[in-house]
């Protein structure tokens, strides 16, 4: 099977990018990480890419006269590398309808809560986990979803729950959620690469269901 070319957009530490890199190395993902783009120069994710000889670009928003020009540059890079799937792996910027229309149903995002809770405008990074703890919910989790023109509103591909404990700090909870992110993001990319994701209105169905191996790997906690 032809390997799917994946472009990954990042802003931070890149542990989700690392999970994808590891998934490719282990042969779990029939993909090639073709390019990594960061909007933050200091993002450790860029170093992770460079360590694996993956082409890595810092695209500086400040060098462009407006957001459209900034996004056009990212689209240009992704298309130069013939990217077929864009993964937002901790990319802390909302993409405009222009960008989304360039990759319709070919962009996925990982969000550190159970959407539609604790998502949308203002819910990013540690703020999500602070809000979860302050609200007092007992269960949070992670969601992988397709990106549409809204913020965290696209069709949901996979979700997995994570317990919230009484003595959790946002940082401790973020780590627990990340462990789950590192399971469901690679699995979602695998399902996409294998053309097993069928979008019907808002619902994403998995063609043929999950294999025993996928279930056994505890990806969905079942
Ligand atoms: C993750 O919690 C992800 O859900 C959110 O941003 C964080 C990125 O973490 N969108 P990392 O850079 O992959 O470590």
mmCIF file of C-alpha atoms and ligand atoms in Angstrom:
data_model
loop_
_atom_site.group_PDB
_atom_site.id
_atom_site.type_symbol
_atom_site.label_atom_id
_atom_site.label_comp_id
_atom_site.label_asym_id
_atom_site.label_seq_id
_atom_site.Cartn_x
_atom_site.Cartn_y
_atom_site.Cartn_z
ATOM 1 C CA UNK A 1 0.000 0.000 0.000
ATOM 2 C CA UNK A 2 1.200 3.504 -0.864
ATOM 3 C CA UNK A 3 2.188 5.360 2.291
ATOM 4 C CA UNK A 4 -0.045 8.271 3.216
ATOM 5 C CA UNK A 5 1.819 11.575 3.319
ATOM 6 C CA UNK A 6 1.054 13.349 6.572
ATOM 7 C CA UNK A 7 1.795 16.974 7.444
ATOM 8 C CA UNK A 8 1.824 17.852 11.138
ATOM 9 C CA UNK A 9 1.173 21.353 12.518
ATOM 10 C CA UNK A 10 2.547 22.057 15.993
ATOM 11 C CA UNK A 11 3.160 24.867 18.468
ATOM 12 C CA UNK A 12 4.622 23.174 21.526
ATOM 13 C CA UNK A 13 6.401 20.216 23.008
ATOM 14 C CA UNK A 14 5.268 17.776 20.333
ATOM 15 C CA UNK A 15 4.582 14.654 22.383
ATOM 16 C CA UNK A 16 1.694 13.855 20.034
ATOM 17 C CA UNK A 17 4.017 14.326 17.064
ATOM 18 C CA UNK A 18 6.381 11.895 18.799
ATOM 19 C CA UNK A 19 3.557 9.367 19.156
ATOM 20 C CA UNK A 20 3.023 9.594 15.381
ATOM 21 C CA UNK A 21 6.744 9.288 14.668
ATOM 22 C CA UNK A 22 6.903 6.222 16.921
ATOM 23 C CA UNK A 23 3.801 4.776 15.230
ATOM 24 C CA UNK A 24 5.502 5.054 11.840
ATOM 25 C CA UNK A 25 8.747 3.537 13.161
ATOM 26 C CA UNK A 26 6.924 0.586 14.720
ATOM 27 C CA UNK A 27 5.114 -0.086 11.454
ATOM 28 C CA UNK A 28 1.746 0.659 13.080
ATOM 29 C CA UNK A 29 1.114 3.601 10.762
ATOM 30 C CA UNK A 30 1.201 3.089 6.974
ATOM 31 C CA UNK A 31 2.305 6.711 6.675
ATOM 32 C CA UNK A 32 5.211 8.993 6.072
ATOM 33 C CA UNK A 33 5.499 12.156 8.150
ATOM 34 C CA UNK A 34 6.303 14.324 5.160
ATOM 35 C CA UNK A 35 6.664 17.685 6.889
ATOM 36 C CA UNK A 36 6.242 19.439 10.242
ATOM 37 C CA UNK A 37 5.294 23.117 10.510
ATOM 38 C CA UNK A 38 5.386 25.206 13.676
ATOM 39 C CA UNK A 39 4.133 28.744 14.254
ATOM 40 C CA UNK A 40 6.435 28.959 17.295
ATOM 41 C CA UNK A 41 10.177 29.140 16.754
ATOM 42 C CA UNK A 42 11.034 27.621 20.131
ATOM 43 C CA UNK A 43 8.629 24.662 19.805
ATOM 44 C CA UNK A 44 10.423 21.493 20.932
ATOM 45 C CA UNK A 45 8.360 19.653 18.324
ATOM 46 C CA UNK A 46 10.663 21.127 15.650
ATOM 47 C CA UNK A 47 13.639 19.483 17.364
ATOM 48 C CA UNK A 48 11.804 16.146 17.447
ATOM 49 C CA UNK A 49 11.239 16.412 13.689
ATOM 50 C CA UNK A 50 14.827 17.398 12.990
ATOM 51 C CA UNK A 51 16.081 14.456 15.086
ATOM 52 C CA UNK A 52 14.231 12.171 12.675
ATOM 53 C CA UNK A 53 15.354 14.076 9.551
ATOM 54 C CA UNK A 54 11.776 15.129 8.875
ATOM 55 C CA UNK A 55 11.618 18.476 7.012
ATOM 56 C CA UNK A 56 10.635 21.049 9.645
ATOM 57 C CA UNK A 57 9.581 24.655 9.091
ATOM 58 C CA UNK A 58 8.997 27.566 11.414
ATOM 59 C CA UNK A 59 6.476 29.859 9.733
ATOM 60 C CA UNK A 60 6.548 33.218 11.471
ATOM 61 C CA UNK A 61 3.125 34.888 11.522
ATOM 62 C CA UNK A 62 4.809 38.264 12.052
ATOM 63 C CA UNK A 63 6.447 38.082 8.631
ATOM 64 C CA UNK A 64 3.082 38.194 6.865
ATOM 65 C CA UNK A 65 0.826 41.182 6.439
ATOM 66 C CA UNK A 66 -2.273 39.212 7.436
ATOM 67 C CA UNK A 67 -3.502 35.796 8.536
ATOM 68 C CA UNK A 68 -4.492 34.772 5.009
ATOM 69 C CA UNK A 69 -0.944 35.240 3.726
ATOM 70 C CA UNK A 70 0.388 33.293 6.724
ATOM 71 C CA UNK A 71 -1.979 30.403 6.009
ATOM 72 C CA UNK A 72 -1.205 30.524 2.272
ATOM 73 C CA UNK A 73 2.453 29.935 3.103
ATOM 74 C CA UNK A 74 1.566 26.894 5.213
ATOM 75 C CA UNK A 75 -0.691 25.542 2.470
ATOM 76 C CA UNK A 76 2.109 26.070 -0.045
ATOM 77 C CA UNK A 77 4.544 24.053 2.086
ATOM 78 C CA UNK A 78 2.013 21.263 2.683
ATOM 79 C CA UNK A 79 1.216 21.044 -1.032
ATOM 80 C CA UNK A 80 4.910 21.092 -1.955
ATOM 81 C CA UNK A 81 5.255 17.962 0.155
ATOM 82 C CA UNK A 82 2.100 16.463 -1.405
ATOM 83 C CA UNK A 83 0.463 16.143 1.993
ATOM 84 C CA UNK A 84 -2.757 14.097 1.987
ATOM 85 C CA UNK A 85 -3.644 14.474 5.673
ATOM 86 C CA UNK A 86 -2.976 17.440 7.945
ATOM 87 C CA UNK A 87 -2.742 16.632 11.662
ATOM 88 C CA UNK A 88 -3.074 19.438 14.192
ATOM 89 C CA UNK A 89 -0.974 18.097 17.058
ATOM 90 C CA UNK A 90 -1.074 20.907 19.574
ATOM 91 C CA UNK A 91 -1.308 23.692 16.990
ATOM 92 C CA UNK A 92 -2.503 26.596 19.109
ATOM 93 C CA UNK A 93 -4.175 28.637 16.410
ATOM 94 C CA UNK A 94 -7.614 28.443 14.857
ATOM 95 C CA UNK A 95 -7.478 27.878 11.103
ATOM 96 C CA UNK A 96 -9.617 30.014 8.817
ATOM 97 C CA UNK A 97 -12.274 28.699 6.388
ATOM 98 C CA UNK A 98 -9.725 29.321 3.595
ATOM 99 C CA UNK A 99 -7.244 26.809 5.067
ATOM 100 C CA UNK A 100 -9.971 24.302 5.896
ATOM 101 C CA UNK A 101 -11.334 24.475 2.335
ATOM 102 C CA UNK A 102 -7.893 23.613 0.958
ATOM 103 C CA UNK A 103 -8.019 20.285 2.838
ATOM 104 C CA UNK A 104 -11.711 19.457 3.224
ATOM 105 C CA UNK A 105 -12.163 16.408 5.507
ATOM 106 C CA UNK A 106 -8.399 15.976 5.424
ATOM 107 C CA UNK A 107 -7.540 17.794 8.645
ATOM 108 C CA UNK A 108 -7.759 16.165 12.060
ATOM 109 C CA UNK A 109 -7.227 17.672 15.493
ATOM 110 C CA UNK A 110 -6.553 16.252 18.939
ATOM 111 C CA UNK A 111 -8.324 18.030 21.804
ATOM 112 C CA UNK A 112 -7.687 17.272 25.494
ATOM 113 C CA UNK A 113 -11.302 16.924 26.654
ATOM 114 C CA UNK A 114 -14.444 15.012 25.792
ATOM 115 C CA UNK A 115 -15.970 17.268 23.138
ATOM 116 C CA UNK A 116 -18.499 18.988 23.328
ATOM 117 C CA UNK A 117 -17.397 19.721 26.912
ATOM 118 C CA UNK A 118 -14.534 22.105 27.616
ATOM 119 C CA UNK A 119 -13.858 23.009 24.007
ATOM 120 C CA UNK A 120 -14.238 25.929 21.634
ATOM 121 C CA UNK A 121 -12.922 29.467 21.937
ATOM 122 C CA UNK A 122 -10.501 29.943 24.829
ATOM 123 C CA UNK A 123 -10.220 26.251 25.676
ATOM 124 C CA UNK A 124 -6.673 25.326 24.820
ATOM 125 C CA UNK A 125 -3.610 23.940 26.588
ATOM 126 C CA UNK A 126 -3.655 23.908 30.379
ATOM 127 C CA UNK A 127 -6.808 26.088 30.431
ATOM 128 C CA UNK A 128 -8.850 23.038 29.450
ATOM 129 C CA UNK A 129 -7.672 21.044 32.462
ATOM 130 C CA UNK A 130 -8.088 24.012 34.821
ATOM 131 C CA UNK A 131 -11.690 24.362 33.668
ATOM 132 C CA UNK A 132 -12.309 20.621 34.066
ATOM 133 C CA UNK A 133 -11.027 20.676 37.672
ATOM 134 C CA UNK A 134 -12.842 23.921 38.562
ATOM 135 C CA UNK A 135 -16.125 22.570 37.215
ATOM 136 C CA UNK A 136 -15.729 19.423 39.255
ATOM 137 C CA UNK A 137 -16.424 16.810 36.606
ATOM 138 C CA UNK A 138 -15.293 13.295 37.511
ATOM 139 C CA UNK A 139 -14.481 12.209 33.973
ATOM 140 C CA UNK A 140 -12.630 14.014 31.212
ATOM 141 C CA UNK A 141 -10.735 12.578 28.260
ATOM 142 C CA UNK A 142 -9.425 13.189 24.781
ATOM 143 C CA UNK A 143 -11.078 13.572 21.387
ATOM 144 C CA UNK A 144 -9.789 13.247 17.831
ATOM 145 C CA UNK A 145 -12.033 14.946 15.302
ATOM 146 C CA UNK A 146 -12.126 16.215 11.755
ATOM 147 C CA UNK A 147 -11.652 19.951 11.485
ATOM 148 C CA UNK A 148 -14.439 22.027 10.004
ATOM 149 C CA UNK A 149 -14.915 25.782 9.921
ATOM 150 C CA UNK A 150 -15.841 26.029 13.605
ATOM 151 C CA UNK A 151 -13.611 25.675 16.660
ATOM 152 C CA UNK A 152 -13.574 22.038 17.864
ATOM 153 C CA UNK A 153 -16.912 21.411 16.120
ATOM 154 C CA UNK A 154 -16.039 18.880 13.412
ATOM 155 C CA UNK A 155 -17.171 15.232 13.276
ATOM 156 C CA UNK A 156 -15.708 13.110 16.091
ATOM 157 C CA UNK A 157 -13.486 10.179 15.105
ATOM 158 C CA UNK A 158 -12.388 8.700 18.470
ATOM 159 C CA UNK A 159 -12.789 9.555 22.133
ATOM 160 C CA UNK A 160 -11.460 8.023 25.298
ATOM 161 C CA UNK A 161 -12.338 8.817 28.892
ATOM 162 C CA UNK A 162 -9.906 9.642 31.699
ATOM 163 C CA UNK A 163 -10.806 9.879 35.415
ATOM 164 C CA UNK A 164 -10.335 13.101 37.379
ATOM 165 C CA UNK A 165 -9.076 12.565 40.942
ATOM 166 C CA UNK A 166 -9.627 14.808 43.962
ATOM 167 C CA UNK A 167 -5.995 15.815 44.323
ATOM 168 C CA UNK A 168 -5.331 16.423 40.611
ATOM 169 C CA UNK A 169 -3.566 19.599 39.576
ATOM 170 C CA UNK A 170 -4.110 20.766 35.984
ATOM 171 C CA UNK A 171 -0.575 19.615 35.176
ATOM 172 C CA UNK A 172 -1.048 16.115 36.601
ATOM 173 C CA UNK A 173 -4.367 15.757 34.804
ATOM 174 C CA UNK A 174 -2.841 17.024 31.536
ATOM 175 C CA UNK A 175 -0.233 14.243 31.697
ATOM 176 C CA UNK A 176 -2.893 11.570 32.318
ATOM 177 C CA UNK A 177 -4.933 12.856 29.377
ATOM 178 C CA UNK A 178 -1.855 13.015 27.152
ATOM 179 C CA UNK A 179 -1.177 9.315 27.626
ATOM 180 C CA UNK A 180 -4.609 8.696 26.115
ATOM 181 C CA UNK A 181 -4.024 11.253 23.347
ATOM 182 C CA UNK A 182 -0.934 9.285 22.358
ATOM 183 C CA UNK A 183 -3.137 6.211 21.875
ATOM 184 C CA UNK A 184 -6.095 7.637 20.005
ATOM 185 C CA UNK A 185 -4.288 10.089 17.704
ATOM 186 C CA UNK A 186 -2.130 7.427 16.001
ATOM 187 C CA UNK A 187 -5.114 5.094 15.804
ATOM 188 C CA UNK A 188 -7.221 7.786 14.106
ATOM 189 C CA UNK A 189 -4.408 8.461 11.625
ATOM 190 C CA UNK A 190 -4.150 4.721 10.920
ATOM 191 C CA UNK A 191 -7.911 4.478 10.291
ATOM 192 C CA UNK A 192 -7.730 7.486 7.958
ATOM 193 C CA UNK A 193 -4.727 6.053 6.097
ATOM 194 C CA UNK A 194 -6.570 2.788 5.617
ATOM 195 C CA UNK A 195 -9.604 4.693 4.293
ATOM 196 C CA UNK A 196 -11.767 3.231 7.035
ATOM 197 C CA UNK A 197 -13.387 6.477 8.187
ATOM 198 C CA UNK A 198 -16.790 7.204 6.695
ATOM 199 C CA UNK A 199 -18.363 10.561 7.468
ATOM 200 C CA UNK A 200 -22.161 10.511 7.488
ATOM 201 C CA UNK A 201 -23.423 13.960 8.447
ATOM 202 C CA UNK A 202 -21.892 14.470 11.886
ATOM 203 C CA UNK A 203 -21.177 10.808 12.508
ATOM 204 C CA UNK A 204 -17.907 9.111 11.671
ATOM 205 C CA UNK A 205 -18.240 5.380 11.176
ATOM 206 C CA UNK A 206 -15.340 2.932 11.142
ATOM 207 C CA UNK A 207 -15.571 0.641 8.123
ATOM 208 C CA UNK A 208 -15.625 -2.959 9.306
ATOM 209 C CA UNK A 209 -15.295 -1.858 12.931
ATOM 210 C CA UNK A 210 -12.063 -2.164 14.834
ATOM 211 C CA UNK A 211 -9.986 -5.309 14.451
ATOM 212 C CA UNK A 212 -9.322 -7.520 17.478
ATOM 213 C CA UNK A 213 -5.740 -6.291 17.467
ATOM 214 C CA UNK A 214 -6.872 -2.680 17.617
ATOM 215 C CA UNK A 215 -9.260 -3.499 20.437
ATOM 216 C CA UNK A 216 -6.657 -5.588 22.230
ATOM 217 C CA UNK A 217 -4.253 -2.689 22.100
ATOM 218 C CA UNK A 218 -6.780 -1.016 24.371
ATOM 219 C CA UNK A 219 -7.059 1.991 22.135
ATOM 220 C CA UNK A 220 -10.660 2.593 23.056
ATOM 221 C CA UNK A 221 -10.438 1.284 26.578
ATOM 222 C CA UNK A 222 -12.542 -1.742 25.683
HETATM 223 C C1 LIG B 1 -2.311 18.372 23.655
HETATM 224 O O1 LIG B 1 -2.875 18.314 24.930
HETATM 225 C C2 LIG B 1 -3.385 18.484 22.589
HETATM 226 O O2 LIG B 1 -4.556 17.825 22.927
HETATM 227 C C3 LIG B 1 -3.616 19.964 22.533
HETATM 228 O O3 LIG B 1 -2.345 20.542 22.703
HETATM 229 C C4 LIG B 1 -1.507 19.654 23.449
HETATM 230 C C5 LIG B 1 -0.268 19.421 22.657
HETATM 231 O O4 LIG B 1 0.684 18.669 23.354
HETATM 232 N N1 LIG B 1 -4.288 20.335 21.319
HETATM 233 P P1 LIG B 1 2.014 18.173 22.640
HETATM 234 O O5 LIG B 1 2.698 19.381 22.039
HETATM 235 O O6 LIG B 1 1.646 17.161 21.616
HETATM 236 O O7 LIG B 1 2.836 17.572 23.744
#
